[in-house]
Short mmCIF file of C-alpha atoms and ligand atoms in Angstrom, two decimals:
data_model
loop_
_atom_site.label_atom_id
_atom_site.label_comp_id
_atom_site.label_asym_id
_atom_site.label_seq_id
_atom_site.Cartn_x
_atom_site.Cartn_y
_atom_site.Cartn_z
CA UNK A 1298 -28.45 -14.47 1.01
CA UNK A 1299 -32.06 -15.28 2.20
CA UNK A 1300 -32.88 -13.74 5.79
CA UNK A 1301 -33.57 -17.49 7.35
CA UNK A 1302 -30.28 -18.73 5.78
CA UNK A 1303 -27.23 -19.93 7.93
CA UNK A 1304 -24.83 -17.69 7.18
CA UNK A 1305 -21.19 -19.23 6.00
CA UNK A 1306 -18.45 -17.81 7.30
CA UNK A 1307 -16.17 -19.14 4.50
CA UNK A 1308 -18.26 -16.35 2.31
CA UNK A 1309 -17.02 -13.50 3.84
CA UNK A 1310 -14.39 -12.03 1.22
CA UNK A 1311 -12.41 -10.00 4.07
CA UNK A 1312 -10.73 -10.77 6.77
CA UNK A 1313 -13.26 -8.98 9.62
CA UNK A 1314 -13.64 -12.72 11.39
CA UNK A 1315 -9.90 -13.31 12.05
CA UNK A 1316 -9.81 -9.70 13.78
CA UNK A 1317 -11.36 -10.61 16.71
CA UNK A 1318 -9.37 -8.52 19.08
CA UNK A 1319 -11.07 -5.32 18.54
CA UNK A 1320 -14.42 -4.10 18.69
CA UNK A 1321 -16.21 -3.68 15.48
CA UNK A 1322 -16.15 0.25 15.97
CA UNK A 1323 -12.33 0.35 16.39
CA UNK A 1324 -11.91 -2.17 13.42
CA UNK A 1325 -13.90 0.70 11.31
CA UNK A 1326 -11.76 3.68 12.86
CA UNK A 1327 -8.56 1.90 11.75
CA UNK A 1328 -9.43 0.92 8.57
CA UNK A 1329 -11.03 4.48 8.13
CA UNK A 1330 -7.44 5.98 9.32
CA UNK A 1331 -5.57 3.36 7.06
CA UNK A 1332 -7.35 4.88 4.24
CA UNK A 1333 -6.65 8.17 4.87
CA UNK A 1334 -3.05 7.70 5.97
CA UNK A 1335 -2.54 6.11 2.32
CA UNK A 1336 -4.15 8.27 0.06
CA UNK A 1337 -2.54 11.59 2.09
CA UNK A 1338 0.57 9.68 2.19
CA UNK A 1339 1.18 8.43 -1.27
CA UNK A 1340 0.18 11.58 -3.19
CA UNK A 1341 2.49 13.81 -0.70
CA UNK A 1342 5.50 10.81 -1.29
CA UNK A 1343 4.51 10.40 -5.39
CA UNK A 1344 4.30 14.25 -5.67
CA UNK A 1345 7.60 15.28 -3.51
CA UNK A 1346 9.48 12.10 -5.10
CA UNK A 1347 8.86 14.27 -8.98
CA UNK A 1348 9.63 17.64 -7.43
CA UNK A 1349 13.16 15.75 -6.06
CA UNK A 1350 13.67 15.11 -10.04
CA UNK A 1351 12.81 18.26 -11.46
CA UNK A 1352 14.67 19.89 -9.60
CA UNK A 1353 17.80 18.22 -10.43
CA UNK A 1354 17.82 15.47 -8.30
CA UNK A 1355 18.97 12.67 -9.88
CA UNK A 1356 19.90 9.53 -7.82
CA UNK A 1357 17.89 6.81 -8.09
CA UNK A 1358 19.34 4.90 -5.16
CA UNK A 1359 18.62 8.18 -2.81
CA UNK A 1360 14.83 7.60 -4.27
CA UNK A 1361 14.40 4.31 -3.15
CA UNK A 1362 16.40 4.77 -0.12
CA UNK A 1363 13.93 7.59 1.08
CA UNK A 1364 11.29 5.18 0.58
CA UNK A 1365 12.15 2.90 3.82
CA UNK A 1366 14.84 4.55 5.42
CA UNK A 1367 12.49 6.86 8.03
CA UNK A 1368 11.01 3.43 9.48
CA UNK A 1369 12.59 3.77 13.13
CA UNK A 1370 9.65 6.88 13.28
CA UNK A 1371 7.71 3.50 13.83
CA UNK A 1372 8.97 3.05 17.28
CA UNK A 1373 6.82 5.87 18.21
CA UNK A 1374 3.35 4.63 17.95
CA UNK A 1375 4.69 0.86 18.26
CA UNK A 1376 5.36 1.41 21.97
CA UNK A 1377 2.19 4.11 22.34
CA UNK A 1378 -0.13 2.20 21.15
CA UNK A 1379 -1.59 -0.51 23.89
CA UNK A 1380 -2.44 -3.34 22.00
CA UNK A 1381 -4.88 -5.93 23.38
CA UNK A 1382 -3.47 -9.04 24.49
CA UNK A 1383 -3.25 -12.01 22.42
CA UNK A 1384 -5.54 -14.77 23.65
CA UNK A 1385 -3.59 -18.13 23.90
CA UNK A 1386 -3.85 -19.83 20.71
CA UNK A 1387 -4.03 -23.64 20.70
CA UNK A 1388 -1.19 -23.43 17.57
CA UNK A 1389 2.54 -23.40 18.31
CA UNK A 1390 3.75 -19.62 17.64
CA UNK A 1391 6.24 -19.42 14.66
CA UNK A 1392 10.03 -20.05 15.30
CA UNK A 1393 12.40 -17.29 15.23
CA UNK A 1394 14.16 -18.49 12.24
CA UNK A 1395 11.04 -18.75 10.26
CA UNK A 1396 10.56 -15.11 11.31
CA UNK A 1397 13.42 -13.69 9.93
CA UNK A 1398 13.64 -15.77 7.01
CA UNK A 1399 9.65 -13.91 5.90
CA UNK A 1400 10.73 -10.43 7.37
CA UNK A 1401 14.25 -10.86 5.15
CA UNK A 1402 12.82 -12.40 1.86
CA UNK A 1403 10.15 -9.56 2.24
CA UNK A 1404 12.39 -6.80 2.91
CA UNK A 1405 14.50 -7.81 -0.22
CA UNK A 1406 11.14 -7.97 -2.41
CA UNK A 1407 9.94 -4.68 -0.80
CA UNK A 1408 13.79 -3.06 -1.76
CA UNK A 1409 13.33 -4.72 -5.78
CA UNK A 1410 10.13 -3.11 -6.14
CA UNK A 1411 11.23 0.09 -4.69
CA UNK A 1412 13.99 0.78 -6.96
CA UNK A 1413 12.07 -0.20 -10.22
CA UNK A 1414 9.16 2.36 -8.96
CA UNK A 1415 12.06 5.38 -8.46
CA UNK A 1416 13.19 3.93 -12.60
CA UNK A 1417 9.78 4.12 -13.43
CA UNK A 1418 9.22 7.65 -12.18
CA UNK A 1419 12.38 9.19 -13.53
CA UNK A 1420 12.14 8.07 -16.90
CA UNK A 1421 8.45 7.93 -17.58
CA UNK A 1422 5.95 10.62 -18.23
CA UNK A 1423 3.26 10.61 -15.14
CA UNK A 1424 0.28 9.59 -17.61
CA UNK A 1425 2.39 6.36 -19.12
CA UNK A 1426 3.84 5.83 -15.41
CA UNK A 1427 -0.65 6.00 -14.10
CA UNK A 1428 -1.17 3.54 -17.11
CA UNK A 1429 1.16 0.79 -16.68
CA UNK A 1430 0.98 1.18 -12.60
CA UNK A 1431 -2.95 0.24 -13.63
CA UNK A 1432 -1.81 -3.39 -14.37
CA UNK A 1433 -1.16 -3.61 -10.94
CA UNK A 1434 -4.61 -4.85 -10.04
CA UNK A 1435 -4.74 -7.32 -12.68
CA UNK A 1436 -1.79 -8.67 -11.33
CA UNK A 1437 -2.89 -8.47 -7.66
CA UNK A 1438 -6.28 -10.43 -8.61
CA UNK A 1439 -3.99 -13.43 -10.46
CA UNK A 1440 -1.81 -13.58 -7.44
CA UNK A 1441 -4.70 -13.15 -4.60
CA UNK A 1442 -6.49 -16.06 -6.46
CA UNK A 1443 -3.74 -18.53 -6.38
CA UNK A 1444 -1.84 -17.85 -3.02
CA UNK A 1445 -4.83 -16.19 -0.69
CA UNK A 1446 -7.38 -18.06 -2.11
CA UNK A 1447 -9.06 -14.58 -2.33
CA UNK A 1448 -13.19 -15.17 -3.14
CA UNK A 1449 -14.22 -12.13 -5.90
CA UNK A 1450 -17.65 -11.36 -5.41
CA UNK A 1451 -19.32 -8.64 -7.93
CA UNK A 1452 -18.45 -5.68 -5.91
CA UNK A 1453 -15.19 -6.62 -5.79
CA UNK A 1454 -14.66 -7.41 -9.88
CA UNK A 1455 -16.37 -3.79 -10.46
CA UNK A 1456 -14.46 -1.96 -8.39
CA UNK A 1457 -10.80 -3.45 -9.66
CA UNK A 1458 -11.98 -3.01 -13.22
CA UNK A 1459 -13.53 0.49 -12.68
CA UNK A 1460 -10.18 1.99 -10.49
CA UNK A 1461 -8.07 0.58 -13.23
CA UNK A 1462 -9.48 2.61 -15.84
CA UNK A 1463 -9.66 5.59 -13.77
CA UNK A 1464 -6.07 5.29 -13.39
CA UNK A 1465 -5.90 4.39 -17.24
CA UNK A 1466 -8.02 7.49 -17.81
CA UNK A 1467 -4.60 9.84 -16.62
CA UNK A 1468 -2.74 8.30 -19.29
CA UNK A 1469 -4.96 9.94 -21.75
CA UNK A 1470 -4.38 13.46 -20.09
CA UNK A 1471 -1.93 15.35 -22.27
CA UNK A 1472 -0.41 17.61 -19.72
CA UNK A 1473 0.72 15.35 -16.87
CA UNK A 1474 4.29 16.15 -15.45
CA UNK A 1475 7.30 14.01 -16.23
CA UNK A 1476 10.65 14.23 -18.08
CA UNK A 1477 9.98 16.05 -21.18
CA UNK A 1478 12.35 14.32 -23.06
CA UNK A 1479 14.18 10.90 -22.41
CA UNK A 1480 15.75 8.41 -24.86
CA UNK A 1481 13.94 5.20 -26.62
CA UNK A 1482 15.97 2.81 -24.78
CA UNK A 1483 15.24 5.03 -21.22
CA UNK A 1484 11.82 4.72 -22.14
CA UNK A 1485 12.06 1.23 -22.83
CA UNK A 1486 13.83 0.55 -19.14
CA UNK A 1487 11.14 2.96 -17.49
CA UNK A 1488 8.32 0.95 -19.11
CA UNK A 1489 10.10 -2.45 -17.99
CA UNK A 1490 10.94 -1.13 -14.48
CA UNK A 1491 7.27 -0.30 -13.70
CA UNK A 1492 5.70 -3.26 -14.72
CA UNK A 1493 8.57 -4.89 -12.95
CA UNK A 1494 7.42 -2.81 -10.11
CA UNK A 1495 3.49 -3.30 -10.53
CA UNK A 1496 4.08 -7.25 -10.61
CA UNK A 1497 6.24 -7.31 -7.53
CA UNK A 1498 4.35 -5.09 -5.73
CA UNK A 1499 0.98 -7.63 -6.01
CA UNK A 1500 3.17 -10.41 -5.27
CA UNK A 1501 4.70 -8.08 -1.97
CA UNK A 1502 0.98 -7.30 -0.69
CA UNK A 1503 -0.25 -11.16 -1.37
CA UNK A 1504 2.86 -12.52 0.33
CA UNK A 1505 2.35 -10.20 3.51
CA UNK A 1506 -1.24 -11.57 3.68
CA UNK A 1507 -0.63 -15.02 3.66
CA UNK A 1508 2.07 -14.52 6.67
CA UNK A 1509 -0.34 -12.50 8.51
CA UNK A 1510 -3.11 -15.28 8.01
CA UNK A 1511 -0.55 -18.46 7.76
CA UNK A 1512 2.17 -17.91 9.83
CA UNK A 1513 2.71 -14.83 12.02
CA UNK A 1514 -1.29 -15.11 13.12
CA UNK A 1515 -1.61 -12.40 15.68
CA UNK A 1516 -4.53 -10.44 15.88
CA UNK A 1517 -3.16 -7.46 17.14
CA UNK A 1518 -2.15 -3.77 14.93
CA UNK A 1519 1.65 -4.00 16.55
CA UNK A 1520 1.83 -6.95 14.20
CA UNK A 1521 1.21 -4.27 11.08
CA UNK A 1522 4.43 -1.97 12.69
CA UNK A 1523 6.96 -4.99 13.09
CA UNK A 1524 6.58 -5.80 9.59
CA UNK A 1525 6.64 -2.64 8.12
CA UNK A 1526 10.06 -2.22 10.36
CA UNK A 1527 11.48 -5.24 9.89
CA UNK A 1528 11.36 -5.54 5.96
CA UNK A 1529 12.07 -1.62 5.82
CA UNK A 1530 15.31 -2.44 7.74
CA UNK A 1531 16.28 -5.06 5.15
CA UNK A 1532 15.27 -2.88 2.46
CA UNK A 1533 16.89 -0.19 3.86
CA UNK A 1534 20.48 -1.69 4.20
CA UNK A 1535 19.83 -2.93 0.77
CA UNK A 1536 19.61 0.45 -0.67
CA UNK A 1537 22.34 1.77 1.64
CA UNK A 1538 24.72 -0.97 -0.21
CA UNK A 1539 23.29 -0.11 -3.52
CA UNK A 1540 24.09 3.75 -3.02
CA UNK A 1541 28.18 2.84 -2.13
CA UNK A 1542 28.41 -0.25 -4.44
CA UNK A 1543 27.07 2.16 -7.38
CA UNK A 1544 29.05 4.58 -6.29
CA UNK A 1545 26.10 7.10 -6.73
CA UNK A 1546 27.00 8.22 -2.83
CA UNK A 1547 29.38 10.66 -4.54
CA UNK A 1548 27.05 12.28 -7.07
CA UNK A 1549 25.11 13.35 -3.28
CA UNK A 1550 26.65 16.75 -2.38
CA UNK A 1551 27.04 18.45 -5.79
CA UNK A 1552 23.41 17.06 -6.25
CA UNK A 1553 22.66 19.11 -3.20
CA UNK A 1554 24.61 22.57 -3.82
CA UNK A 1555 22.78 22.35 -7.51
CA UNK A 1556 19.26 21.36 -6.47
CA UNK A 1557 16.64 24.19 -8.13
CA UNK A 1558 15.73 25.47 -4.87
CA UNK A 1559 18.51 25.12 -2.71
CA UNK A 1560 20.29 22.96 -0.04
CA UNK A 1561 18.14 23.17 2.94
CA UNK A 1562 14.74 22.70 0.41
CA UNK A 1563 16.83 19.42 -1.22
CA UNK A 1564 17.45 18.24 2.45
CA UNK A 1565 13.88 19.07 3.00
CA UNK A 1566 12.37 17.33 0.03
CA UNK A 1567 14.10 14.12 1.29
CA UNK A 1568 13.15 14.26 5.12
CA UNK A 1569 9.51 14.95 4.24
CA UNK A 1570 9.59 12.01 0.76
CA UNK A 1571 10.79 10.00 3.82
CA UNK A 1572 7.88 10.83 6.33
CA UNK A 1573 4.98 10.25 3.54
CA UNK A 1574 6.66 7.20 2.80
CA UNK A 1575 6.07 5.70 5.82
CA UNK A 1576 2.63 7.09 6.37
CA UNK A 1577 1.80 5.10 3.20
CA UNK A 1578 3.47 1.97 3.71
CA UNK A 1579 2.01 1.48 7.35
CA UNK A 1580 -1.41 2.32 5.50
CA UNK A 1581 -0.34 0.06 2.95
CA UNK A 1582 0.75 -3.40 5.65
CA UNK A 1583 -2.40 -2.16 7.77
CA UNK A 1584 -5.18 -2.53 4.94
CA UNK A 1585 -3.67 -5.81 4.52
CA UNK A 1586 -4.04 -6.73 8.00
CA UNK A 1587 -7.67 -5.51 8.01
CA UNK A 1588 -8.57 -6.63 5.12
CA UNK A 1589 -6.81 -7.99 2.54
CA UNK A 1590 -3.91 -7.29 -0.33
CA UNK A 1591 -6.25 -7.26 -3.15
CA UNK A 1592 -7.97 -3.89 -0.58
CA UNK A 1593 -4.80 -2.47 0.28
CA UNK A 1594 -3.94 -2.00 -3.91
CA UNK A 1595 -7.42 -0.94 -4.63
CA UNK A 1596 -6.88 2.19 -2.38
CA UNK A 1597 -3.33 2.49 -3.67
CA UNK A 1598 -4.64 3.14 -7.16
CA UNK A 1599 -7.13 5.39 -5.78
CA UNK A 1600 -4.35 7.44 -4.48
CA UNK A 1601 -3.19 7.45 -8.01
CA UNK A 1602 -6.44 9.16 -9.27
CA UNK A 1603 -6.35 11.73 -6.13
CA UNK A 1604 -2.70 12.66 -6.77
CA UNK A 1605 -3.69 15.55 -9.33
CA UNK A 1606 -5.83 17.42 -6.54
CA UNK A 1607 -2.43 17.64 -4.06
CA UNK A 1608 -1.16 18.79 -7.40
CA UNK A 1609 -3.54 21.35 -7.65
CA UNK A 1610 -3.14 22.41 -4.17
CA UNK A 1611 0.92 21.72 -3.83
CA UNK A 1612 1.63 23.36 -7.30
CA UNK A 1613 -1.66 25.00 -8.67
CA UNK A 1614 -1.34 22.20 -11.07
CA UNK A 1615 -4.43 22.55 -13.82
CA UNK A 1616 -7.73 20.65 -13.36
CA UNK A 1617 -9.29 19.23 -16.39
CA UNK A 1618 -12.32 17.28 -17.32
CA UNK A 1619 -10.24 13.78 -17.41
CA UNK A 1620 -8.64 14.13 -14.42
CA UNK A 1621 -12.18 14.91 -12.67
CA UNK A 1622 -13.76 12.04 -14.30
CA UNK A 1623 -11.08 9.78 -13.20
CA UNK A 1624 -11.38 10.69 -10.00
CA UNK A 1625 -14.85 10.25 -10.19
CA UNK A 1626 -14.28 6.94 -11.36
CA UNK A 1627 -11.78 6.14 -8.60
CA UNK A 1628 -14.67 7.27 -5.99
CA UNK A 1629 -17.17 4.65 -7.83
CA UNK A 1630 -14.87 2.03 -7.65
CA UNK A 1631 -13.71 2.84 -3.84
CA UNK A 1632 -17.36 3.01 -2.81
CA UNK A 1633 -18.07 -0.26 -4.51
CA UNK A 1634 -15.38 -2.11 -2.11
CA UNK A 1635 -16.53 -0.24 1.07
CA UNK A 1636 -20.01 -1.58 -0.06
CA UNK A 1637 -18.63 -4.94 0.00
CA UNK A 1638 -17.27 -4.59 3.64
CA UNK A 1639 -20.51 -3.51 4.91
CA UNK A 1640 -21.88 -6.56 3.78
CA UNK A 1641 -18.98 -8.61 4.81
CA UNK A 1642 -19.58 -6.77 8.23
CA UNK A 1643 -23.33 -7.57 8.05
CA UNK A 1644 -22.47 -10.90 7.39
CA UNK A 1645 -20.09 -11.37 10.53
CA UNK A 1646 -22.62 -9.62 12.78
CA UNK A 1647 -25.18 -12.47 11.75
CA UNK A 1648 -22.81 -15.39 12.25
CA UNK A 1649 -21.87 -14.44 15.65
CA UNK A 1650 -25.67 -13.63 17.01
CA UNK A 1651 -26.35 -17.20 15.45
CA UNK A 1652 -23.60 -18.39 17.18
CA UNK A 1653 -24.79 -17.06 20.57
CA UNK A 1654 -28.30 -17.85 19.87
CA UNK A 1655 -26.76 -21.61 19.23
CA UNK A 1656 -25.08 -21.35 22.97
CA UNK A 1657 -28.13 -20.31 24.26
CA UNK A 1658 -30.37 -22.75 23.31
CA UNK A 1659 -28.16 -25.69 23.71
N1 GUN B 340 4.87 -0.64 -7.45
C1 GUN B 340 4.32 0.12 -6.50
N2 GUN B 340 5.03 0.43 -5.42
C2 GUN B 340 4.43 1.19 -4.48
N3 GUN B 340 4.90 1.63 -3.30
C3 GUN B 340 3.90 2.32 -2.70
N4 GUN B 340 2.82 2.36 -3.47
C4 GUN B 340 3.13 1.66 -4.58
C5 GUN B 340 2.39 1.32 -5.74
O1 GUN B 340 1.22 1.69 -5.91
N5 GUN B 340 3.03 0.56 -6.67
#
């Protein structure tokens, strides 16, 4: 865009105009903490939720459970945290019922994918698991085009193509963890389950945008916390019936006493599966409130290239040249997005001093 040109504010790609509420340096220091919160989150939760399985645990129910169930933690920062307060919006707000109805369709999504992620995990090797997880993206674009209207500028294309194949890259690596041997047809429901999982997921993230933007429309973080709580809760109870209805509640305690490393490192495994969990999925809901769904996966799939350095630390995994270049790619692809907000940013800076300069001379 020429220097003397209007800006547009329909050309921004993120959402930095409809978050008003905080100052431009706070709305940097979130999204800054959002990322980190995801990619320490997800490779601690990815990289304790294999350890659970090596060592013998072997409920999937318990997996996806552990994925929600620690969500009351959010009550902690949700009443710390002073939020702003909401400037009176000429638009009715949203009626309860409409409320619950998003929160408990969400949940139930947010449960779905859950469970066909834990599938995915236990019955695929971590480099076909990194590969099909890839086609998350793609799916996120198709679905951020048709229900968020999401604009793709260049930066945006190169870095969705370049993460995916720096996640594609792991699938190449010949030594990444995973069950060493499983049958054809448990291969066939792990590949199902996580493309299953990468599909509903992209739907999950685009869905939570367009309530953020279409319905719920507060500009405030404690909007990020109440739906991570409320569609944990659903997903949460819908787990808890899936353990007892399997019956898989039964399998719990001898999975305990025979866990590789004990009962109090099985409890622990859990608990702390638990805590990353939510550290990600707050990440997760808060990159969508910042910026957008299309964002929040982008990072996600980072975290997918970072996971083998917590393996390295966690487990003295082994580095090797593809796992450094597809981290490397990962970083390219991340830096091309941050790129983009800075222009967005730049962008937003220029429409408001031409709005002021508009006031001023009027
Ligand atoms: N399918 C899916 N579920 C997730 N839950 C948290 N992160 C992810 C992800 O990257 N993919």
């Amino acid at each position: 865009m020429a220097d003397n040109e209007e800006p547009n504010p329909t050309d921004i790609t993120i959402s930095a105009l409809s978050f008003r509420k905080y100052e431009r340096w706070q709305w940097w220091f979130l999204l800054a903490l959002c990322i980190a919160f995801l990619i320490v989150g997800q490779s601690g939760a990815v990289i304790l939720g294999r350890f659970y399985y090596d060592q013998g645990g072997n409920s999937t129910w318990m997996a996806t459970l552990v994925q929600t169930v620690a969500f009351p933690l959010l009550y902690v920062p949700f009443f710390l945290i002073p939020s702003p307060p909401e400037a009176s919006t000429s638009s009715a707000p949203p009626s309860i019922k409409i409320i619950v109805l998003i929160y408990f369709a969400l949940g139930l999504l947010l449960a779905a994918n859950n469970m066909m992620y834990s599938v995915g995990l236990l019955y695929l090797s971590a480099s076909t698991y990194s590969l099909i997880c890839a086609s998350q993206l793609a799916f996120n674009a198709v679905f951020s085009y048709f229900i968020n209207s999401e604009k793709f500028s260049a930066f945006i294309i190169n870095s969705a193509v370049i993460v995916t194949f720096s996640s594609a890259l792991l699938a190449v690596n010949e030594d990444s963890g995973g069950p060493s041997v499983v049958s054809g047809s448990k291969h066939i429901i792990g590949v199902l389950c996580t493309v299953g999982a990468s599909a509903v997921y992209s739907l999950l993230l685009c869905l939570m945008q367009l309530s953020f933007r279409k319905v719920l429309k507060k500009e405030t973080f404690s909007v990020v916390l109440e739906m991570q709580i409320y569609t944990s809760l659903v997903a949460s109870c819908a787990c808890i019936i899936g353990l007892f209805a399997s019956g898989e509640w039964r399998t719990l305690h001898g999975e305990m006493s025979s866990f590789g490393k004990g009962g109090v490192a099985y409890v622990m495994t859990l608990v702390w599966t638990a805590v990353s969990w939510q550290l990600t999925s707050v990440a997760v809901v808060g990159l969508i409130f910042l910026v957008s769904a299309l964002y929040s996966n982008v990072i996600s799939t980072v975290a997918l290239a970072v996971t083998p350095i917590a393996a390295l630390i966690v487990f003295h995994d082994k580095m090797n040249g593809v796992k450094i270049i597809s981290m490397l790619l990962a970083l390219w692809g991340f830096s091309s997005y941050i790129y983009q907000n800075y222009l967005d940013d730049l962008k937003a800076r220029r429409i408001a001093a031409s709005k002021t300069q508009n006031v001023s001379t009027c």
